[in-house]
mmCIF file of C-alpha atoms in Angstrom:
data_model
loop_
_atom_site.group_PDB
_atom_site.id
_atom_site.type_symbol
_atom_site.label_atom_id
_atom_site.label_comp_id
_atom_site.label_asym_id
_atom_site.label_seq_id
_atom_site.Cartn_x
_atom_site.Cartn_y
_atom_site.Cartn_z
ATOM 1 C CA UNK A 1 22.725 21.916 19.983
ATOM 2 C CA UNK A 2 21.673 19.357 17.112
ATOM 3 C CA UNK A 3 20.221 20.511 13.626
ATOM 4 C CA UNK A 4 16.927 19.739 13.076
ATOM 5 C CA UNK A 5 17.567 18.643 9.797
ATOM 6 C CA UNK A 6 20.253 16.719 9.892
ATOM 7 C CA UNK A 7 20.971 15.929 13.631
ATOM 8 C CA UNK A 8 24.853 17.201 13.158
ATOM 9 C CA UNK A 9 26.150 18.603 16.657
ATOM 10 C CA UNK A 10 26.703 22.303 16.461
ATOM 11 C CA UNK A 11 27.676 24.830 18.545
ATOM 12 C CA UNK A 12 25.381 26.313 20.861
ATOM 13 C CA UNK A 13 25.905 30.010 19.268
ATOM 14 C CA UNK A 14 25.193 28.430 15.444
ATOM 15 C CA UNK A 15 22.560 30.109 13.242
ATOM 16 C CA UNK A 16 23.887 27.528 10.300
ATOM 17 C CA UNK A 17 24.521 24.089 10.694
ATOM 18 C CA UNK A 18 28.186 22.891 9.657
ATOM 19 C CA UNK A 19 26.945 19.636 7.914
ATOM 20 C CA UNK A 20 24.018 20.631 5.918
ATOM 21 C CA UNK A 21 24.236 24.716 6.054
ATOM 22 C CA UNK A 22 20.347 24.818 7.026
ATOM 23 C CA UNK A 23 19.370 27.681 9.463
ATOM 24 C CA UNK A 24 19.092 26.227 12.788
ATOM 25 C CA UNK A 25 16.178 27.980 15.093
ATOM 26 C CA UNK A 26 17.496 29.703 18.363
ATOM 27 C CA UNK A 27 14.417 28.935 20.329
ATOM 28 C CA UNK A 28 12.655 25.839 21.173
ATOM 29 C CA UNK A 29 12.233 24.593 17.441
ATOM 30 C CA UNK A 30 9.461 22.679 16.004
ATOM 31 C CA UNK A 31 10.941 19.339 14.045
ATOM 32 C CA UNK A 32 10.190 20.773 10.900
ATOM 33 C CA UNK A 33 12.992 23.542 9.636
ATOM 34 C CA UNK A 34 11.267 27.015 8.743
ATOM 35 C CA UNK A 35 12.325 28.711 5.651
ATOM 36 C CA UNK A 36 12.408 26.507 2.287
ATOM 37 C CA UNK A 37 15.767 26.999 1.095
ATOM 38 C CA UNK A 38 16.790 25.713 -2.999
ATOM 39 C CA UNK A 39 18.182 22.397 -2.338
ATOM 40 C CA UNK A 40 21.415 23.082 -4.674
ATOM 41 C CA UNK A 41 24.436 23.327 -2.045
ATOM 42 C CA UNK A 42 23.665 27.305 -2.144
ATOM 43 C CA UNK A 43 27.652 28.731 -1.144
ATOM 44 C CA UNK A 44 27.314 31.219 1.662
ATOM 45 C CA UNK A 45 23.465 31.979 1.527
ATOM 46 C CA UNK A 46 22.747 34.840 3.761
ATOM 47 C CA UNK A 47 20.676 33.672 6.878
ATOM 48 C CA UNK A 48 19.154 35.688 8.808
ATOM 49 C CA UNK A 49 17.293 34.477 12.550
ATOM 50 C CA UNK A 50 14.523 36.358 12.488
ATOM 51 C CA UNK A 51 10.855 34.610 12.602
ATOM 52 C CA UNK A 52 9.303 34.176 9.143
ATOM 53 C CA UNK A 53 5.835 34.771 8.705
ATOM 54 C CA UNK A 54 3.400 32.637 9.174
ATOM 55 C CA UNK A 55 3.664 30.385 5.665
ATOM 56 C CA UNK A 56 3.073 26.659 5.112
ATOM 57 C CA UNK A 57 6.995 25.763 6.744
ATOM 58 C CA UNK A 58 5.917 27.454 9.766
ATOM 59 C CA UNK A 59 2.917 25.263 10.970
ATOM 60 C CA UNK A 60 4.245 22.094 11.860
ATOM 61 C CA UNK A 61 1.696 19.692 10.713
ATOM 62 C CA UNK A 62 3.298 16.289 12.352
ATOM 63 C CA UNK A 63 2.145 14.345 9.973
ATOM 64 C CA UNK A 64 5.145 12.199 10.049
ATOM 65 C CA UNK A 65 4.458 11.446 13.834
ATOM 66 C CA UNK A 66 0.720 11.114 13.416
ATOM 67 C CA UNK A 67 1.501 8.602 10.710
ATOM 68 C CA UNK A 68 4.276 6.259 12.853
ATOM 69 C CA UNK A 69 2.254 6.126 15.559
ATOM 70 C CA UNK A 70 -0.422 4.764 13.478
ATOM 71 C CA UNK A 71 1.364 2.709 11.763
ATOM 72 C CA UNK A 72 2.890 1.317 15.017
ATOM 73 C CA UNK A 73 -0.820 0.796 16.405
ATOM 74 C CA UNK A 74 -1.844 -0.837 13.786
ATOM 75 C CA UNK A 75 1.345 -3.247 13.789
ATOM 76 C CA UNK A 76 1.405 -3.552 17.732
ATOM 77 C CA UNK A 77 -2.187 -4.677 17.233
ATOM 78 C CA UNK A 78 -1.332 -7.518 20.038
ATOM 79 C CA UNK A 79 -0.844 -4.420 21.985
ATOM 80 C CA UNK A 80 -2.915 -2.099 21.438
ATOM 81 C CA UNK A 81 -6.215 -4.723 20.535
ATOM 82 C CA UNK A 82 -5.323 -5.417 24.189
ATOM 83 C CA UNK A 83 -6.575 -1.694 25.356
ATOM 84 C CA UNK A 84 -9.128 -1.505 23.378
ATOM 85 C CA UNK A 85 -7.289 -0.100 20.207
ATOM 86 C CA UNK A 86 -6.783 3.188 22.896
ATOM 87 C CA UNK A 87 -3.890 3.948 21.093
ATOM 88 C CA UNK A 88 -4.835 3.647 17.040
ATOM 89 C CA UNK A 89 -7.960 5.588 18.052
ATOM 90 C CA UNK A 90 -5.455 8.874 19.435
ATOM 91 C CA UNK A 91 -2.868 8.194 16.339
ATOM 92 C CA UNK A 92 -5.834 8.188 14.152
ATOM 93 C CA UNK A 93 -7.705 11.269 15.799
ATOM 94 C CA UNK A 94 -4.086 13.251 15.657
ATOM 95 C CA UNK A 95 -3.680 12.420 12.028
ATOM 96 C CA UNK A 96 -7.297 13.940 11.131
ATOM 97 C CA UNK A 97 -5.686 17.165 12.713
ATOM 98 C CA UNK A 98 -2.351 17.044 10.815
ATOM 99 C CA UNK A 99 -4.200 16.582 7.673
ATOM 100 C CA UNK A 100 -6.144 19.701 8.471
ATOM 101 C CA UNK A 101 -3.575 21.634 9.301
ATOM 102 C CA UNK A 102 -2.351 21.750 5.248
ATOM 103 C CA UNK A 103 -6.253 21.515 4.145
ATOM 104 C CA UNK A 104 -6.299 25.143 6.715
ATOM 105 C CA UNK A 105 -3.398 26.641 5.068
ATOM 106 C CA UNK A 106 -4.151 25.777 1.557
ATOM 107 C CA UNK A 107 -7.302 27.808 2.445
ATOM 108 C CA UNK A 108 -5.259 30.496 4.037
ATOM 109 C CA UNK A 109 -6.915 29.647 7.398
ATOM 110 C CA UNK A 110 -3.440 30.439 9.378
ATOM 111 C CA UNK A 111 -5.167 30.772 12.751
ATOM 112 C CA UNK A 112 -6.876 27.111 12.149
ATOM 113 C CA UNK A 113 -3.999 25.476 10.833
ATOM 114 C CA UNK A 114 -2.646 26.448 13.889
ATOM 115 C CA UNK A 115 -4.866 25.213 16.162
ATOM 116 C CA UNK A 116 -5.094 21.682 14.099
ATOM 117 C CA UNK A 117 -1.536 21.540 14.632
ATOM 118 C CA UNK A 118 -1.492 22.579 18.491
ATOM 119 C CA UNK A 119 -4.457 19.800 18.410
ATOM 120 C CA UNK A 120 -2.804 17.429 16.548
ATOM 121 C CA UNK A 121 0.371 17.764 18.511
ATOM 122 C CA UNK A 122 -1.306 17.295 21.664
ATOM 123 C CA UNK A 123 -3.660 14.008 20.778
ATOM 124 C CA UNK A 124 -0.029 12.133 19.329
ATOM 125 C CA UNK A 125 1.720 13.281 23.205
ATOM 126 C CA UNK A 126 -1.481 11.328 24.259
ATOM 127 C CA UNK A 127 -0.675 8.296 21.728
ATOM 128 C CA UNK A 128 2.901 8.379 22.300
ATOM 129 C CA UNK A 129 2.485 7.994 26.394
ATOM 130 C CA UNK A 130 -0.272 5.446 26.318
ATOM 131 C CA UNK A 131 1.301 3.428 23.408
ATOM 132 C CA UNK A 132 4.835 3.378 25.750
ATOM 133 C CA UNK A 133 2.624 2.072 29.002
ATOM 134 C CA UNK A 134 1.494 -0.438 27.062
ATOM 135 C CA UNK A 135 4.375 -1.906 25.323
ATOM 136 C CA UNK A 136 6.307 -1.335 28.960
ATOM 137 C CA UNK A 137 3.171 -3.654 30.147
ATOM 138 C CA UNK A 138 3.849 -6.171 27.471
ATOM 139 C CA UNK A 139 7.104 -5.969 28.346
ATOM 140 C CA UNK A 140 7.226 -6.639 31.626
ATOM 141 C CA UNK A 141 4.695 -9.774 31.171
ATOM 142 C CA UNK A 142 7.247 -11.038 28.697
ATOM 143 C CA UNK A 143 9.854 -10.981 30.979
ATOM 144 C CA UNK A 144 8.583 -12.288 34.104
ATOM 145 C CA UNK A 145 7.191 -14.943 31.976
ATOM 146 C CA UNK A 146 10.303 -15.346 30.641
ATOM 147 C CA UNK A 147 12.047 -15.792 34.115
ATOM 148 C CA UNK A 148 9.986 -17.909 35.570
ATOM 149 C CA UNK A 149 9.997 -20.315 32.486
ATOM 150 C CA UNK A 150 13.719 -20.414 33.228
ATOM 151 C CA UNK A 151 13.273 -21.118 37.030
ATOM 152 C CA UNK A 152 11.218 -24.207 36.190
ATOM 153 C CA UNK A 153 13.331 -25.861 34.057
ATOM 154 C CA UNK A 154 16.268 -24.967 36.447
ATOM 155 C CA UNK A 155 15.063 -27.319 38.630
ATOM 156 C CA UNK B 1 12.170 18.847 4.088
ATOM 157 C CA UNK B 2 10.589 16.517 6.911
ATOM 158 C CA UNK B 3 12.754 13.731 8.441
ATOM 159 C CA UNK B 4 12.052 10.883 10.659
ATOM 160 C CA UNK B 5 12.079 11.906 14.480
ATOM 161 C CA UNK B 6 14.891 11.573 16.166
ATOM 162 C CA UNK B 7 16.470 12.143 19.493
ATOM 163 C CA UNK B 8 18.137 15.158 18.186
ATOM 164 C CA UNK B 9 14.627 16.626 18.147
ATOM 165 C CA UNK B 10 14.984 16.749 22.085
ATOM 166 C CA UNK B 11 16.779 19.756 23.582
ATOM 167 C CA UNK B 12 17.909 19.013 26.903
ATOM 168 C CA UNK B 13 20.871 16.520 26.934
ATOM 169 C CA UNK B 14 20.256 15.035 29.799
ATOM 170 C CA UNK B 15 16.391 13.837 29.005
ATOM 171 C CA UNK B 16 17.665 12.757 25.323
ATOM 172 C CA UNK B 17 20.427 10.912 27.386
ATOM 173 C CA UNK B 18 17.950 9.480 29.911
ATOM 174 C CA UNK B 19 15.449 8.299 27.019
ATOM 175 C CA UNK B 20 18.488 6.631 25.199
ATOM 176 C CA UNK B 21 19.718 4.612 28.046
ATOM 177 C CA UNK B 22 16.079 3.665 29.009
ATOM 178 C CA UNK B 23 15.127 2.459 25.204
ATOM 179 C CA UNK B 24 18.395 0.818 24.804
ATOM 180 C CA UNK B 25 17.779 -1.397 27.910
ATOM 181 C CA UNK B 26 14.592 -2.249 27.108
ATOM 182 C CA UNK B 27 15.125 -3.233 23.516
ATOM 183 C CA UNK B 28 18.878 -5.560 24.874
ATOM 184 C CA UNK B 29 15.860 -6.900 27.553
ATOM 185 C CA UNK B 30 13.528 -7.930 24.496
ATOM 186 C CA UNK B 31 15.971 -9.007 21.876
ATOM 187 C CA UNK B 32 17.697 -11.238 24.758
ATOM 188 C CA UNK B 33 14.648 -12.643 25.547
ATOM 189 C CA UNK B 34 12.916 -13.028 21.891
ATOM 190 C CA UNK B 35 16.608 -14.681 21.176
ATOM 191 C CA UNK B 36 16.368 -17.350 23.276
ATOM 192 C CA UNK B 37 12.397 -18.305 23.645
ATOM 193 C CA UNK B 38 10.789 -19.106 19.959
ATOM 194 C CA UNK B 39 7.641 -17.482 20.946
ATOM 195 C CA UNK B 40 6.058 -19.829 19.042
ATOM 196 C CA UNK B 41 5.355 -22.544 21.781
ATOM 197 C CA UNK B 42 7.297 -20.846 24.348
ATOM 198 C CA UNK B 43 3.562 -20.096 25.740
ATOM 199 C CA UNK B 44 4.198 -17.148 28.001
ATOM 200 C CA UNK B 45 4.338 -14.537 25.094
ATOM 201 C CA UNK B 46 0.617 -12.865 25.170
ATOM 202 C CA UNK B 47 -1.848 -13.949 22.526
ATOM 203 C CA UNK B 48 -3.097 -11.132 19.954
ATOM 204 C CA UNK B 49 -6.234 -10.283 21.321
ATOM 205 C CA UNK B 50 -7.774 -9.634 17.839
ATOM 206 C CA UNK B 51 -6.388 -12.810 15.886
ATOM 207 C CA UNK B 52 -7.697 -15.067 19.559
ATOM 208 C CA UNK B 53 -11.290 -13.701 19.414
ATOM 209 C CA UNK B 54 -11.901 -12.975 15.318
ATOM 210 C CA UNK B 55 -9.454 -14.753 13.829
ATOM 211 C CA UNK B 56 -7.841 -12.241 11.547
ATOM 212 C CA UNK B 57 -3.778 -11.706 10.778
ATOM 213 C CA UNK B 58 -3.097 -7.465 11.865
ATOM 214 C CA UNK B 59 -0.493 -5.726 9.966
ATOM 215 C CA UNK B 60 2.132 -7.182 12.744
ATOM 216 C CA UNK B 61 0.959 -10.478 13.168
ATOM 217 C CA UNK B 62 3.855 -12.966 13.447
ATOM 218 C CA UNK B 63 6.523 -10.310 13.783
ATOM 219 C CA UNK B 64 7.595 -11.517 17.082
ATOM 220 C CA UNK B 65 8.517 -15.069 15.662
ATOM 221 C CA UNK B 66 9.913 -13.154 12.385
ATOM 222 C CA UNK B 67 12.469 -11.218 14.792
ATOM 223 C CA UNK B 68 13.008 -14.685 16.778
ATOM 224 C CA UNK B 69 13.780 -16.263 13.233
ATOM 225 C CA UNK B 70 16.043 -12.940 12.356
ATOM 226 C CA UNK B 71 18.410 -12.878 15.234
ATOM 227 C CA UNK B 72 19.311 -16.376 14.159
ATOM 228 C CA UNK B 73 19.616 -15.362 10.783
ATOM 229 C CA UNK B 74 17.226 -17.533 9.381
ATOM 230 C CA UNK B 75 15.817 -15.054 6.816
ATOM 231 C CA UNK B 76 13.264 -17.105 4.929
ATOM 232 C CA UNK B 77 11.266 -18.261 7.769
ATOM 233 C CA UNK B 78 11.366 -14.714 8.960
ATOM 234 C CA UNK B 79 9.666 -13.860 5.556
ATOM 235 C CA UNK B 80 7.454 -16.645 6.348
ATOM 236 C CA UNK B 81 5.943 -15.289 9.071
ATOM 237 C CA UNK B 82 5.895 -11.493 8.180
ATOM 238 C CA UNK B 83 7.572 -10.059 4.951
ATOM 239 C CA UNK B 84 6.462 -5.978 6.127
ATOM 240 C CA UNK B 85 8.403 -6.419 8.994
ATOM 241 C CA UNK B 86 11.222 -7.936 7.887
ATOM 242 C CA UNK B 87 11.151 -5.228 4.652
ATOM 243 C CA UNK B 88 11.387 -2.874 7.552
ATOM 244 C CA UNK B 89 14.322 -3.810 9.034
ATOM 245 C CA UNK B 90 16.765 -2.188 7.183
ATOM 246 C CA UNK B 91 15.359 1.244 7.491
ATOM 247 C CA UNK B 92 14.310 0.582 11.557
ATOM 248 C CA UNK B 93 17.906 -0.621 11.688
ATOM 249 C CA UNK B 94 19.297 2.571 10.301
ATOM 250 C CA UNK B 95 17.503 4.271 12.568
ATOM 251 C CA UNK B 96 19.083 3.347 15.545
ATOM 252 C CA UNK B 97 22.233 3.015 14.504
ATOM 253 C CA UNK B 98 21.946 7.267 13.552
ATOM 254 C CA UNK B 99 20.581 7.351 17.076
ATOM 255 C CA UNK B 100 23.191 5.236 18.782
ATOM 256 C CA UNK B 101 25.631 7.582 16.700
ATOM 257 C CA UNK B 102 24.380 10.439 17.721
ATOM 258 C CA UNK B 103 24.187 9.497 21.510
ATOM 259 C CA UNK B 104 27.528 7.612 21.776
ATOM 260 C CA UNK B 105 29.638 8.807 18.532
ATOM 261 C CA UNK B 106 28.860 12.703 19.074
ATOM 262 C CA UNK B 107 29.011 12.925 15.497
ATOM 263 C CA UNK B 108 24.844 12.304 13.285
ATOM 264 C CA UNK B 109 24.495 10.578 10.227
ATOM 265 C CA UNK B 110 22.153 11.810 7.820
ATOM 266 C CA UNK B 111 18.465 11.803 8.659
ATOM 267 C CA UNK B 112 15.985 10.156 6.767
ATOM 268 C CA UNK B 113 14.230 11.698 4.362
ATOM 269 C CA UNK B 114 9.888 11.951 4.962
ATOM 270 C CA UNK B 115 8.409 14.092 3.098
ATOM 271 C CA UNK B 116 4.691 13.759 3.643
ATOM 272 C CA UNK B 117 3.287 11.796 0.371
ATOM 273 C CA UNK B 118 5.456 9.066 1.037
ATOM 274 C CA UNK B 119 4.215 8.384 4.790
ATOM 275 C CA UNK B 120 1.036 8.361 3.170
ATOM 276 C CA UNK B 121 2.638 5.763 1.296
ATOM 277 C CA UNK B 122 3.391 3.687 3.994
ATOM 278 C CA UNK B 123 0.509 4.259 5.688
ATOM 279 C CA UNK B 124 -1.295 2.653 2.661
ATOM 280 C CA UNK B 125 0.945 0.169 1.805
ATOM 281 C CA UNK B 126 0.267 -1.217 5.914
ATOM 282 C CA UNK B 127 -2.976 -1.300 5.267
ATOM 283 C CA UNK B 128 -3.081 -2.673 2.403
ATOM 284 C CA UNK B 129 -0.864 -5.350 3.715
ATOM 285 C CA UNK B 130 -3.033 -5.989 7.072
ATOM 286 C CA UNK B 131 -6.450 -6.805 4.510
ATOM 287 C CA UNK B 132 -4.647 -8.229 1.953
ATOM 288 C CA UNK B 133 -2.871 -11.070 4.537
ATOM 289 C CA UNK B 134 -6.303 -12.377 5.098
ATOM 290 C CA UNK B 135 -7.741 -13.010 1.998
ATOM 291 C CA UNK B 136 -7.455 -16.838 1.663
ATOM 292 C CA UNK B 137 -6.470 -17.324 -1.878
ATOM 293 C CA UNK B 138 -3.194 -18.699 -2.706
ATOM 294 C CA UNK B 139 -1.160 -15.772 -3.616
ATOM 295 C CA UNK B 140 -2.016 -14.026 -0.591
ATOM 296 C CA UNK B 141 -2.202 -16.916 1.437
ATOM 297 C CA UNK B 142 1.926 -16.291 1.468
ATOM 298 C CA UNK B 143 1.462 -12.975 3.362
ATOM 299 C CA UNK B 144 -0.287 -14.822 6.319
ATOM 300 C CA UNK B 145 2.258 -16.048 9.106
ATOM 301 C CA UNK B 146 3.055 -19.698 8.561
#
């Protein structure tokens, strides 16, 4: 399996990663890595699997993908103007949620912060597949356009 | 510490395969193609909806003729036409080459690093870009595609 924090290949069995010596989650892990660890190279920090409580590391907030797709909306405009700005609308309604979800926690609302995240998660899946249908769209006009361009002046 | 996504976020290998081999294709498809057609006057490259029917420059405006200009290394007319995407580069082209390592090299390089004030950065700085590109004095005038 890969480490979540720095994508190094590891052995299935690892609890640390070889490259970076982060914990690395046994179960289906969510892209940010659970417990904050000091970031001096720490030699041989005991790890130990178990689940941490709920703290702020533990809610992802996907703010990072709420903010690409947005940002990829808003530069795909060609795209996305072309549906209607579907897909800025969903980037922009799943990075309301991942903003909430550190607003929640800061207020020690664990049980909303995880909702907004389940939310937030949800509405950039959304983004992600309609953002991908369009630029496969896009794509494909591109090309065809492209090929028949070349038959014409072929002949 | 938040990174960039990455392929390594997917568990199964055969889906993180599958998405690799699709993306790859597609991107070879559209940097062959942006290569050899300037898609300035090539006329079948779809018209912005937004800049056709109001006139205004978005955030990506002119970044298909920017890439068209950058695969034949003609840098300053890739400015020209749009300096965010070109400033990208660099960090989109790190990106895949981690991913390509990952995928082909079995070996990752390290991720990078975003923690979440700076993609609030860069979610600012975009914007900022896409209103400031269409204010028609002359400094800003230069962030407009021409």
């Amino acid at each position: 399996m890969f480490c979540p924090n720095c994508g190094a290949n590891n052995a299935d069995t690892a609890t640390v990663c070889i490259q970076c010596n982060q914990p690395i989650p046994q179960f289906s892990s969510p892209p940010e890595p659970p417990p904050p660890m000091p970031p001096a190279p720490v030699p041989a920090a005991p790890v130990t699997p178990s689940a941490p409580p709920p703290t702020i590391a533990s809610v992802p907030n996907y703010l990072v993908h709420s903010i690409i797709q947005t940002v990829v909306s808003l530069m795909c405009c060609g795209l996305t103007c072309g549906v209607g700005l579907i897909p800025l609308v969903l980037a922009i309604i799943a990075l309301i949620f991942s903003a909430q979800v550190n607003s929640k926690l800061g207020a020690n609302d664990v049980a909303g912060a995880q909702s907004a995240s389940k939310t937030a998660k949800l509405f950039n899946w959304i983004a992600l597949g309609v953002l991908v249908g369009v630029v496969v769209v896009y794509g494909l006009l591109v090309f065809f356009g492209a090929i028949s361009n070349y038959w014409e002046h072929r002949f | 510490m938040a990174v960039l996504p990455s392929l390594a976020d997917i568990e199964s290998p055969r889906l993180r395969h599958a998405i690799f081999w699709t993306g790859a294709a597609f991107c070879a498809a559209g940097a062959a193609v942006v290569y050899h057609w300037n898609p300035e006057g090539a006329g079948f490259f779809p018209a912005c909806p937004l800049r056709t029917y109001t006139g205004y420059y978005c955030p990506g405006c002119g970044a298909t003729r920017a890439l068209h200009q950058l695969l034949h290394g003609h840098i300053g007319a890739a400015l020209g036409y749009n300096p965010l995407f070109v400033l990208s580069v660099p960090f989109v082209a790190y990106w895949i080459i981690s991913e390509v390592f990952l995928l082909l090299g079995g070996r990752a390089l390290p991720r990078i690093p975003a923690p979440d004030k700076l993609m609030w950065l860069v979610l600012a700085i975009v914007i900022t870009f896409g209103v400031a590109r269409n204010i028609p004095y002359y400094p800003l005038t230069l962030l407009a595609p021409h």
